[in-house]
C-alpha cells in the first residue's frame, strides 16, 4: 500500500512536469474554450460537451495533485509515528 502511494505520487509528479503532457492538456482546454465561444445560441449540447471536457481535464489534474498529497501525508504520518 505505502509503495503504491509512492509509485503513484512519482508518476503524478512526472506527468505534471512533462511539457508534452501539459501542452496537450492546454490544447484540449483551448479547443473546448473555442467550441464554447463559437457555439450558436441554441447549441446547448455543444456547450455542455465543452464544459464536460473542461471539467474532465480539471479532474485529471486534481487526481494528480491528490496522488502527490497522499504521499506527503504518508511521509508526515511516518515522521510523527
PDB file of C-alpha atoms in Angstrom:
ATOM      1  CA  UNK A   1       0.000   0.000   0.000  1.00  0.00           C
ATOM      2  CA  UNK A   2       2.677   2.521   1.007  1.00  0.00           C
ATOM      3  CA  UNK A   3       4.743   1.561  -2.013  1.00  0.00           C
ATOM      4  CA  UNK A   4       1.717   2.031  -4.287  1.00  0.00           C
ATOM      5  CA  UNK A   5       1.210   5.539  -2.922  1.00  0.00           C
ATOM      6  CA  UNK A   6       4.845   6.406  -3.566  1.00  0.00           C
ATOM      7  CA  UNK A   7       4.734   5.000  -7.091  1.00  0.00           C
ATOM      8  CA  UNK A   8       1.545   6.906  -7.929  1.00  0.00           C
ATOM      9  CA  UNK A   9       2.982  10.110  -6.497  1.00  0.00           C
ATOM     10  CA  UNK A  10       6.149   9.748  -8.554  1.00  0.00           C
ATOM     11  CA  UNK A  11       4.139   9.101 -11.710  1.00  0.00           C
ATOM     12  CA  UNK A  12       1.924  12.090 -10.944  1.00  0.00           C
ATOM     13  CA  UNK A  13       4.952  14.349 -10.456  1.00  0.00           C
ATOM     14  CA  UNK A  14       6.443  13.070 -13.708  1.00  0.00           C
ATOM     15  CA  UNK A  15       3.243  13.807 -15.641  1.00  0.00           C
ATOM     16  CA  UNK A  16       2.820  17.242 -14.066  1.00  0.00           C
ATOM     17  CA  UNK A  17       6.344  18.177 -15.105  1.00  0.00           C
ATOM     18  CA  UNK A  18       6.107  16.669 -18.602  1.00  0.00           C
ATOM     19  CA  UNK A  19       5.936  19.566 -21.061  1.00  0.00           C
ATOM     20  CA  UNK A  20       4.261  17.483 -23.772  1.00  0.00           C
ATOM     21  CA  UNK A  21       1.546  16.335 -21.363  1.00  0.00           C
ATOM     22  CA  UNK A  22       0.919  19.904 -20.190  1.00  0.00           C
ATOM     23  CA  UNK A  23       0.885  21.090 -23.800  1.00  0.00           C
ATOM     24  CA  UNK A  24      -1.792  18.581 -24.792  1.00  0.00           C
ATOM     25  CA  UNK A  25      -3.939  19.380 -21.763  1.00  0.00           C
ATOM     26  CA  UNK A  26      -3.681  23.055 -22.706  1.00  0.00           C
ATOM     27  CA  UNK A  27      -4.682  22.209 -26.292  1.00  0.00           C
ATOM     28  CA  UNK A  28      -7.751  20.341 -25.099  1.00  0.00           C
ATOM     29  CA  UNK A  29      -8.698  23.283 -22.889  1.00  0.00           C
ATOM     30  CA  UNK A  30      -8.186  25.801 -25.667  1.00  0.00           C
ATOM     31  CA  UNK A  31     -10.192  23.714 -28.153  1.00  0.00           C
ATOM     32  CA  UNK A  32     -13.070  23.460 -25.705  1.00  0.00           C
ATOM     33  CA  UNK A  33     -12.966  27.184 -24.977  1.00  0.00           C
ATOM     34  CA  UNK A  34     -13.134  27.859 -28.700  1.00  0.00           C
ATOM     35  CA  UNK A  35     -16.003  25.391 -29.086  1.00  0.00           C
ATOM     36  CA  UNK A  36     -17.832  27.220 -26.324  1.00  0.00           C
ATOM     37  CA  UNK A  37     -17.141  30.664 -27.792  1.00  0.00           C
ATOM     38  CA  UNK A  38     -18.098  29.710 -31.314  1.00  0.00           C
ATOM     39  CA  UNK A  39     -21.239  27.780 -30.431  1.00  0.00           C
ATOM     40  CA  UNK A  40     -24.566  29.024 -31.704  1.00  0.00           C
ATOM     41  CA  UNK A  41     -27.017  30.412 -29.180  1.00  0.00           C
ATOM     42  CA  UNK A  42     -29.175  27.289 -29.468  1.00  0.00           C
ATOM     43  CA  UNK A  43     -26.256  24.819 -29.297  1.00  0.00           C
ATOM     44  CA  UNK A  44     -26.763  23.885 -25.672  1.00  0.00           C
ATOM     45  CA  UNK A  45     -25.481  20.348 -26.218  1.00  0.00           C
ATOM     46  CA  UNK A  46     -22.235  21.657 -27.727  1.00  0.00           C
ATOM     47  CA  UNK A  47     -21.609  23.951 -24.771  1.00  0.00           C
ATOM     48  CA  UNK A  48     -22.474  21.211 -22.299  1.00  0.00           C
ATOM     49  CA  UNK A  49     -19.998  18.877 -24.002  1.00  0.00           C
ATOM     50  CA  UNK A  50     -17.272  21.547 -23.979  1.00  0.00           C
ATOM     51  CA  UNK A  51     -17.937  22.172 -20.300  1.00  0.00           C
ATOM     52  CA  UNK A  52     -17.790  18.450 -19.527  1.00  0.00           C
ATOM     53  CA  UNK A  53     -14.448  18.156 -21.333  1.00  0.00           C
ATOM     54  CA  UNK A  54     -13.036  21.091 -19.364  1.00  0.00           C
ATOM     55  CA  UNK A  55     -14.184  19.501 -16.117  1.00  0.00           C
ATOM     56  CA  UNK A  56     -12.593  16.204 -17.139  1.00  0.00           C
ATOM     57  CA  UNK A  57      -9.244  17.885 -17.750  1.00  0.00           C
ATOM     58  CA  UNK A  58      -9.544  19.620 -14.378  1.00  0.00           C
ATOM     59  CA  UNK A  59     -10.306  16.294 -12.714  1.00  0.00           C
ATOM     60  CA  UNK A  60      -7.188  14.751 -14.230  1.00  0.00           C
ATOM     61  CA  UNK A  61      -5.129  17.495 -12.616  1.00  0.00           C
ATOM     62  CA  UNK A  62      -6.974  17.113  -9.312  1.00  0.00           C
ATOM     63  CA  UNK A  63      -6.242  13.379  -9.345  1.00  0.00           C
ATOM     64  CA  UNK A  64      -2.546  14.030  -9.959  1.00  0.00           C
ATOM     65  CA  UNK A  65      -2.452  16.528  -7.087  1.00  0.00           C
ATOM     66  CA  UNK A  66      -4.259  14.043  -4.836  1.00  0.00           C
ATOM     67  CA  UNK A  67      -1.678  11.343  -5.555  1.00  0.00           C
ATOM     68  CA  UNK A  68       1.118  13.721  -4.597  1.00  0.00           C
ATOM     69  CA  UNK A  69      -0.739  14.866  -1.477  1.00  0.00           C
ATOM     70  CA  UNK A  70      -1.272  11.258  -0.387  1.00  0.00           C
ATOM     71  CA  UNK A  71       2.473  10.720  -0.394  1.00  0.00           C
ATOM     72  CA  UNK A  72       3.040  13.911   1.592  1.00  0.00           C
ATOM     73  CA  UNK A  73       0.525  12.733   4.186  1.00  0.00           C
ATOM     74  CA  UNK A  74       2.191   9.329   4.309  1.00  0.00           C
ATOM     75  CA  UNK A  75       5.573  10.955   4.970  1.00  0.00           C
ATOM     76  CA  UNK A  76       4.126  13.203   7.689  1.00  0.00           C
ATOM     77  CA  UNK A  77       2.460  10.235   9.342  1.00  0.00           C
ATOM     78  CA  UNK A  78       5.755   8.348   9.271  1.00  0.00           C
ATOM     79  CA  UNK A  79       7.601  11.266  10.894  1.00  0.00           C
ATOM     80  CA  UNK A  80       5.002  11.552  13.671  1.00  0.00           C
ATOM     81  CA  UNK A  81       4.576   7.877  14.265  1.00  0.00           C
TER      82      UNK A  81
END
